[in-house]
Coordinates of C-alpha atoms in Angstrom, one line a residue:
X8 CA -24.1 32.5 -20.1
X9 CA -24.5 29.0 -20.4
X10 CA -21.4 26.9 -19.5
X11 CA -21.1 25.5 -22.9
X12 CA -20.7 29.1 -24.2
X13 CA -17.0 29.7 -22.4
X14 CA -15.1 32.5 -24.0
X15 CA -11.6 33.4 -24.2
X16 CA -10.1 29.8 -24.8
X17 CA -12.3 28.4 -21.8
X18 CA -14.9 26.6 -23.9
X19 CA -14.9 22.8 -23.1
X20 CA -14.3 20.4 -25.9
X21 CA -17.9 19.3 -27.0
X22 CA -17.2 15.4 -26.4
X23 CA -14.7 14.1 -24.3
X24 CA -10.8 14.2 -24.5
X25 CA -9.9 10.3 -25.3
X26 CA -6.8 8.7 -25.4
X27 CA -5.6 6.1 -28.4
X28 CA -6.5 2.5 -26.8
X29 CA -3.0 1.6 -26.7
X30 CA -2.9 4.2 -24.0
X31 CA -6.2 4.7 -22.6
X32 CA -6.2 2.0 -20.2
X33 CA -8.6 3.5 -18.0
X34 CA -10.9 0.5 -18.3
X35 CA -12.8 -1.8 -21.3
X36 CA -14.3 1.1 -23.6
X37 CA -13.2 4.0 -21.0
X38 CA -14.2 7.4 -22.3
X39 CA -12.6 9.8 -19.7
X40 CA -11.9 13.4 -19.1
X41 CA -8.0 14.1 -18.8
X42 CA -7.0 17.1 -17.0
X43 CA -4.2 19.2 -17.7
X44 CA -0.8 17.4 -16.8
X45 CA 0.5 20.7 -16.4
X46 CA -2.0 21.2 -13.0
X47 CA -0.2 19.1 -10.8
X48 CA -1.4 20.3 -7.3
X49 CA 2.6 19.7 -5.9
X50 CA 4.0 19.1 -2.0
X51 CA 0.7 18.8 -0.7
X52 CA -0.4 15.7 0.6
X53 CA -3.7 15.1 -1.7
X54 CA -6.6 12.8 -0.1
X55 CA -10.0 12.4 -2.3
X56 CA -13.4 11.2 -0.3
X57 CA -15.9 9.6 -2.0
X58 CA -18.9 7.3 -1.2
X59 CA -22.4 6.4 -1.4
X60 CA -24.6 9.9 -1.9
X61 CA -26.0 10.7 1.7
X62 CA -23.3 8.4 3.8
X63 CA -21.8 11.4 5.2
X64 CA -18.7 12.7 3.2
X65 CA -19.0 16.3 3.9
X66 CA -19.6 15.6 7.7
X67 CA -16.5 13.6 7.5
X68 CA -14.3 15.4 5.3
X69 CA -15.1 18.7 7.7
X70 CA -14.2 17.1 10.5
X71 CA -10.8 15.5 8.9
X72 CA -9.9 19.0 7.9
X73 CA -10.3 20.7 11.5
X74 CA -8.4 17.5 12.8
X75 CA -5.7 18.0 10.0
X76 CA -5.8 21.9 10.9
X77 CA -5.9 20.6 15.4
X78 CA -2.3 18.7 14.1
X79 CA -0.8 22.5 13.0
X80 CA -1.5 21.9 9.4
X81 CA -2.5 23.8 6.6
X82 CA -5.4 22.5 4.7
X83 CA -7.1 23.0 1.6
X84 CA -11.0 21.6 1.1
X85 CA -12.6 21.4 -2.2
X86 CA -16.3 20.5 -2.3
X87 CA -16.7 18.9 -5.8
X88 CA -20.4 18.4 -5.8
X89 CA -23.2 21.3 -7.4
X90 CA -25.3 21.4 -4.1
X91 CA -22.0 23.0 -2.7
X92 CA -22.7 22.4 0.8
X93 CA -19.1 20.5 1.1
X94 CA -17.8 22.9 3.9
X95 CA -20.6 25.0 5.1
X96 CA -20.0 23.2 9.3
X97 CA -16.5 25.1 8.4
X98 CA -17.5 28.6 7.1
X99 CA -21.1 28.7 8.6
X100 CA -22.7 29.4 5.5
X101 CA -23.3 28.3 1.5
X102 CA -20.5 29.9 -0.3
X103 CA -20.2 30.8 -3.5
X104 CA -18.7 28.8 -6.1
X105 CA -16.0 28.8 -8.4
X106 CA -18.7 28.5 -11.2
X107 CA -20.5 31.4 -9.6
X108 CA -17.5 33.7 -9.4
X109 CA -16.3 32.6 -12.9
X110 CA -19.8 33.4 -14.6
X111 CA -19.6 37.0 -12.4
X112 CA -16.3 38.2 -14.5
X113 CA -17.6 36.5 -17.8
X114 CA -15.4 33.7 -17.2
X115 CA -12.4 35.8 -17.4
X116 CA -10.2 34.3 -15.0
X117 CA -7.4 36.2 -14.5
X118 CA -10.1 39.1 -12.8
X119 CA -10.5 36.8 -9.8
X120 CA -9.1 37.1 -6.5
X121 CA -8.1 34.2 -4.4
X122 CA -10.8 36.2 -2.1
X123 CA -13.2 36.0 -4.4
X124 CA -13.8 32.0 -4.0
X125 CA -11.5 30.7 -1.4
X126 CA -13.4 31.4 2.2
X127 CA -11.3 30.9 5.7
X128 CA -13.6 28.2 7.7
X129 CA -12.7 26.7 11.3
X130 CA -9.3 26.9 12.7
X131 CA -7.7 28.9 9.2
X132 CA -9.0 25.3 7.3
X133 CA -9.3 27.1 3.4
X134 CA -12.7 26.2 1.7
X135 CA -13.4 26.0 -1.9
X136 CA -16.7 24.7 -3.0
X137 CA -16.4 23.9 -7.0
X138 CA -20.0 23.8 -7.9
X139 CA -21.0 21.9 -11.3
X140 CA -22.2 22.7 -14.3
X141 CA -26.4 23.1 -14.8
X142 CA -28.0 20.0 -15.1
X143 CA -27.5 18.3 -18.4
X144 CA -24.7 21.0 -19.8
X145 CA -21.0 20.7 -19.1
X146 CA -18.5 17.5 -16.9
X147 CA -17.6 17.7 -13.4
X148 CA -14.1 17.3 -14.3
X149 CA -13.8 20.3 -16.1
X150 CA -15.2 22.2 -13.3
X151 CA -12.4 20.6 -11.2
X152 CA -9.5 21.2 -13.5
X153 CA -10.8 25.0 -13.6
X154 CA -11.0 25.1 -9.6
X155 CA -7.4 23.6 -9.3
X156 CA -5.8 25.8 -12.5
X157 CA -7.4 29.3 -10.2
X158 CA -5.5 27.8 -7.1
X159 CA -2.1 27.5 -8.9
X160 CA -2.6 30.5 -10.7
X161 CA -3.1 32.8 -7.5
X162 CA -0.5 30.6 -5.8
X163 CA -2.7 28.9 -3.1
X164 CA -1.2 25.6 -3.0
X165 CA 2.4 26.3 -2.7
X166 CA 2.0 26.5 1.3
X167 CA -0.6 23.6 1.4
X168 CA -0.1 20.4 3.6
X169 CA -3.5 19.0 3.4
X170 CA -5.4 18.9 0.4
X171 CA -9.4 16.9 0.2
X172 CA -11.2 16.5 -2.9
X173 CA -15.0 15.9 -1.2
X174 CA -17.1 14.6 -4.1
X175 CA -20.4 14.0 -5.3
X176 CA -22.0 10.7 -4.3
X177 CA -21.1 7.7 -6.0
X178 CA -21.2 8.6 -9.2
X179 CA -18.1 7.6 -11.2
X180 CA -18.3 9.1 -14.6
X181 CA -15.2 10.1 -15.7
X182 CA -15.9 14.3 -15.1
X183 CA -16.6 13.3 -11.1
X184 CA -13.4 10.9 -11.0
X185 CA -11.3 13.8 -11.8
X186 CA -10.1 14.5 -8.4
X187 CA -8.5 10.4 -8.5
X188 CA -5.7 12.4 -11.3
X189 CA -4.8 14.8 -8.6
X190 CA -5.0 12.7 -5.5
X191 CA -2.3 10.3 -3.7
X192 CA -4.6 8.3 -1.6
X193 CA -8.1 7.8 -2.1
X194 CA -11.1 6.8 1.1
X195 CA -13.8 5.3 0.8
X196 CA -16.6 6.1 3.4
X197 CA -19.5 3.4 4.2
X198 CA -22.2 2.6 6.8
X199 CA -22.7 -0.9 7.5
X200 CA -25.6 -1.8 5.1
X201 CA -25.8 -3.7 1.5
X202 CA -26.4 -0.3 -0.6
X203 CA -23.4 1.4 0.9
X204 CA -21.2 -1.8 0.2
X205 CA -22.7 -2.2 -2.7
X206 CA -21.7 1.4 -4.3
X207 CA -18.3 0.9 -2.3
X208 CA -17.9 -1.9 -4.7
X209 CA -18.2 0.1 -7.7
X210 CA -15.9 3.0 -6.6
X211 CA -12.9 0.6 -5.7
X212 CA -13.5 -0.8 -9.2
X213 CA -13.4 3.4 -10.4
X214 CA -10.0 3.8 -8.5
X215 CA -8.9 0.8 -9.5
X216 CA -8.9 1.9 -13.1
X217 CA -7.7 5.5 -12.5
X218 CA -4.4 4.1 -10.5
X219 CA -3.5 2.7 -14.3
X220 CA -2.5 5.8 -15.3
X221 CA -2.5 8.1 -12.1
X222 CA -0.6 8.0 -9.1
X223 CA -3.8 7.7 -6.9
X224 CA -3.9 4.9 -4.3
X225 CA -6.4 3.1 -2.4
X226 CA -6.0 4.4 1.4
X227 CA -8.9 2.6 3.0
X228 CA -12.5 2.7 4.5
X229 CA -14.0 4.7 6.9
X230 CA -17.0 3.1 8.5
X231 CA -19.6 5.8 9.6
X232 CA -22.9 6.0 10.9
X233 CA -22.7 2.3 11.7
X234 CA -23.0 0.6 15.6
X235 CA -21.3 -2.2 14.2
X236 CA -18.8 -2.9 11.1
X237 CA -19.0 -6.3 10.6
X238 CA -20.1 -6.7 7.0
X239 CA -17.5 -4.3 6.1
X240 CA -15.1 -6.0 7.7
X241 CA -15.9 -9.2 5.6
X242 CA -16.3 -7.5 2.3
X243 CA -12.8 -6.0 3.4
X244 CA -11.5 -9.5 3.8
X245 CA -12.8 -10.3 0.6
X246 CA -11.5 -7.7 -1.4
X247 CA -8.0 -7.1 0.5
X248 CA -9.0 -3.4 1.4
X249 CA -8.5 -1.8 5.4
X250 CA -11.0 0.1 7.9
X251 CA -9.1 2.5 9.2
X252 CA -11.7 4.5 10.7
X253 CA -14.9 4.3 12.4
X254 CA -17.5 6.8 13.6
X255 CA -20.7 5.4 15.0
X256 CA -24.3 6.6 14.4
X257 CA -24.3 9.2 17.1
X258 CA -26.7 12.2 18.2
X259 CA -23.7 14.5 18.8
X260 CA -22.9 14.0 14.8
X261 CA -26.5 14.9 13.6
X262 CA -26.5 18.0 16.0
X263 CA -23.4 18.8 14.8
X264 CA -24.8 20.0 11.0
X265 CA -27.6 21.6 12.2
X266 CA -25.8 23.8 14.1
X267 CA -23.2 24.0 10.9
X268 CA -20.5 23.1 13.5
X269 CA -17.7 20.8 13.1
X270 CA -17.4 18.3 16.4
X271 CA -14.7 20.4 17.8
X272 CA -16.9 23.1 18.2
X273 CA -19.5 21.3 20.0
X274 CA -20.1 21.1 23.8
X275 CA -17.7 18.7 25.3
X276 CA -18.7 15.2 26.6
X277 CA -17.1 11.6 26.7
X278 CA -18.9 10.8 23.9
X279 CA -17.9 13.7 21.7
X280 CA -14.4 13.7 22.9
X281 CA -13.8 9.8 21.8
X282 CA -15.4 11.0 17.8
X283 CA -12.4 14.0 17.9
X284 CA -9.7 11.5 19.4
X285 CA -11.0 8.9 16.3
X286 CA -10.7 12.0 13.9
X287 CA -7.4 13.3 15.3
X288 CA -5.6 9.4 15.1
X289 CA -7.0 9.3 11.6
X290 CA -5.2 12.7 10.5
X291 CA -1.9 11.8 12.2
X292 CA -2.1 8.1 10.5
X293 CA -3.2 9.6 7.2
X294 CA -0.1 12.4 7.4
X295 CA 2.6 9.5 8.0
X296 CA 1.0 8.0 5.1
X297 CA -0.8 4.6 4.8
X298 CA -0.2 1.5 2.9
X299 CA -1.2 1.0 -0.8
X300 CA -3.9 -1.5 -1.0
X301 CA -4.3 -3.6 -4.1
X302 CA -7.9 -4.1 -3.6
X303 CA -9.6 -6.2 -6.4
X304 CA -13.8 -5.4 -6.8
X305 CA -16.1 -8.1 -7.2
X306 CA -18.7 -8.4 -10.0
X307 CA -22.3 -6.9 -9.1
X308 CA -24.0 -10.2 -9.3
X309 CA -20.9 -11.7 -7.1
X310 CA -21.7 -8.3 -4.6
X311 CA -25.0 -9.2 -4.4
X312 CA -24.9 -12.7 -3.7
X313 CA -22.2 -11.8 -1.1
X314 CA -23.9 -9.1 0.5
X315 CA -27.4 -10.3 2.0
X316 CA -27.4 -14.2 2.1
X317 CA -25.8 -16.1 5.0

């Protein structure tokens, strides 16, 4: 059954839900997809990832999660990308998805069990891997609001501390930026290189417009993969955002997925152990809570001539 084809009230709108424009304010022309304001995810602390496609925001949103977990806390991770390989160093394997269960039952909901697409990973961390729509047929966001609706419904986030949204690449259509409506902060993760920068640039610009009208906040950057951070650090300056993480480019990391292992389940070293203590301070700074930035973007031709030329 094609997603477009939903049953039983589930069927998407065929264009997207708009708002009047004395209301949309979303962004000049903004056409976005507005969830439910009756999902609100509650108590939980609620912490969406997002960066350039390939930077590393599974590795790093696995990891957070078993740090979260290492502080006594109860955490929730939601993979928000089709390829659904958000939390596989946590449960070992490619789990199904909430699209995968839904289209077993018909897309009658209420025959699910939280069992049925919410797998125990490292250290009691709770994976959910969303999935997508096929190619070219249905929005991201509606995927998400369905994902989030079957948590409420069966209960699963009353007794949550930790919540992370881990989505899809950059991409900032308004379906993908649907975990911004449910989130309280929002980090950015970036190697120290133009095209990560670069689609940085355009994500602050997408949280920027979400906070209009949402509660989500800009938490700050996580350099990774990167020896050094110092054009971050000046595009940071620029822009008034914060690094307040960073994880080198280091064997240990790479080994780490192919073994489908977070890093505290790898052989100890000095190495290793300074990645978990950088992982661990970021959960407990991230649990007090950080500031909220007011980060402004900067045009792409301004990026580019700022980016690249000394």
């Amino acid at each position: 059954m094609a997603l477009l084809d939903l049953p039983r009230g589930l069927k998407p709108r065929a264009t997207p839900i708009t708002r009047a424009p004395s209301l949309r304010g979303d962004g000049e022309g903004s056409v976005q997809v507005e969830l439910d304001p009756n999902l609100q995810i509650g108590k939980a602390k609620v912490f969406a990832i997002y960066g350039k496609g390939g930077i590393g925001k599974s590795t790093t949103s696995s990891n957070l999660s078993a740090a979260f977990s290492k502080l006594g806390k109860r955490v929730l991770q939601i993979g928000c990308d089709p390829k659904h390989d958000s939390t596989f160093t946590l449960t070992k394997r490619l789990v199904p998805t909430v699209i995968d269960v839904l289209e077993s039952v018909d897309f009658h909901s209420e025959e699910l069990r939280p069992e049925d697409y919410v797998y125990e990973g490292y250290n009691g961390v709770m994976c959910v891997e969303a999935g997508g729509p096929p190619a070219g047929t249905g929005c991201g966001g509606y995927v998400v609001g369905q994902t989030v609706k079957l948590l409420k419904e069966h209960h699963l986030l009353e007794d949550t501390d930790v919540v992370i949204f881990d989505v899809l690449g950059d991409v900032v259509c308004g379906g993908f930026a649907a975990p911004l409506q449910h989130a309280e902060r929002a980090l950015i993760v970036t190697a120290n290189d133009f095209d990560s920068i670069f689609a940085m640039n355009r994500i602050l610009a997408a949280i920027k417009a979400k906070s209009k009208n949402y509660d989500v906040r800009l938490g700050g950057v996580i350099a990774n993969r990167s020896k050094d951070t110092d054009e971050i650090d000046r595009f940071n300056a620029a822009c008034g955002l914060e690094r307040v993480a960073h994880f080198p480019d280091l064997d240990v990391i790479r080994r780490s997925r192919l073994k489908k292992s977070t890093l505290f389940e790898m052989e100890p070293s000095h190495e290793l152990e300074a990645v978990q203590n950088e992982y661990l301070r970021l959960a407990a700074s991230l649990w007090v809570g950080t500031k909220e930035l007011k980060a402004e973007p900067m045009k792409d031709r301004d990026i580019f001539d700022f980016l690249g030329f000394d």
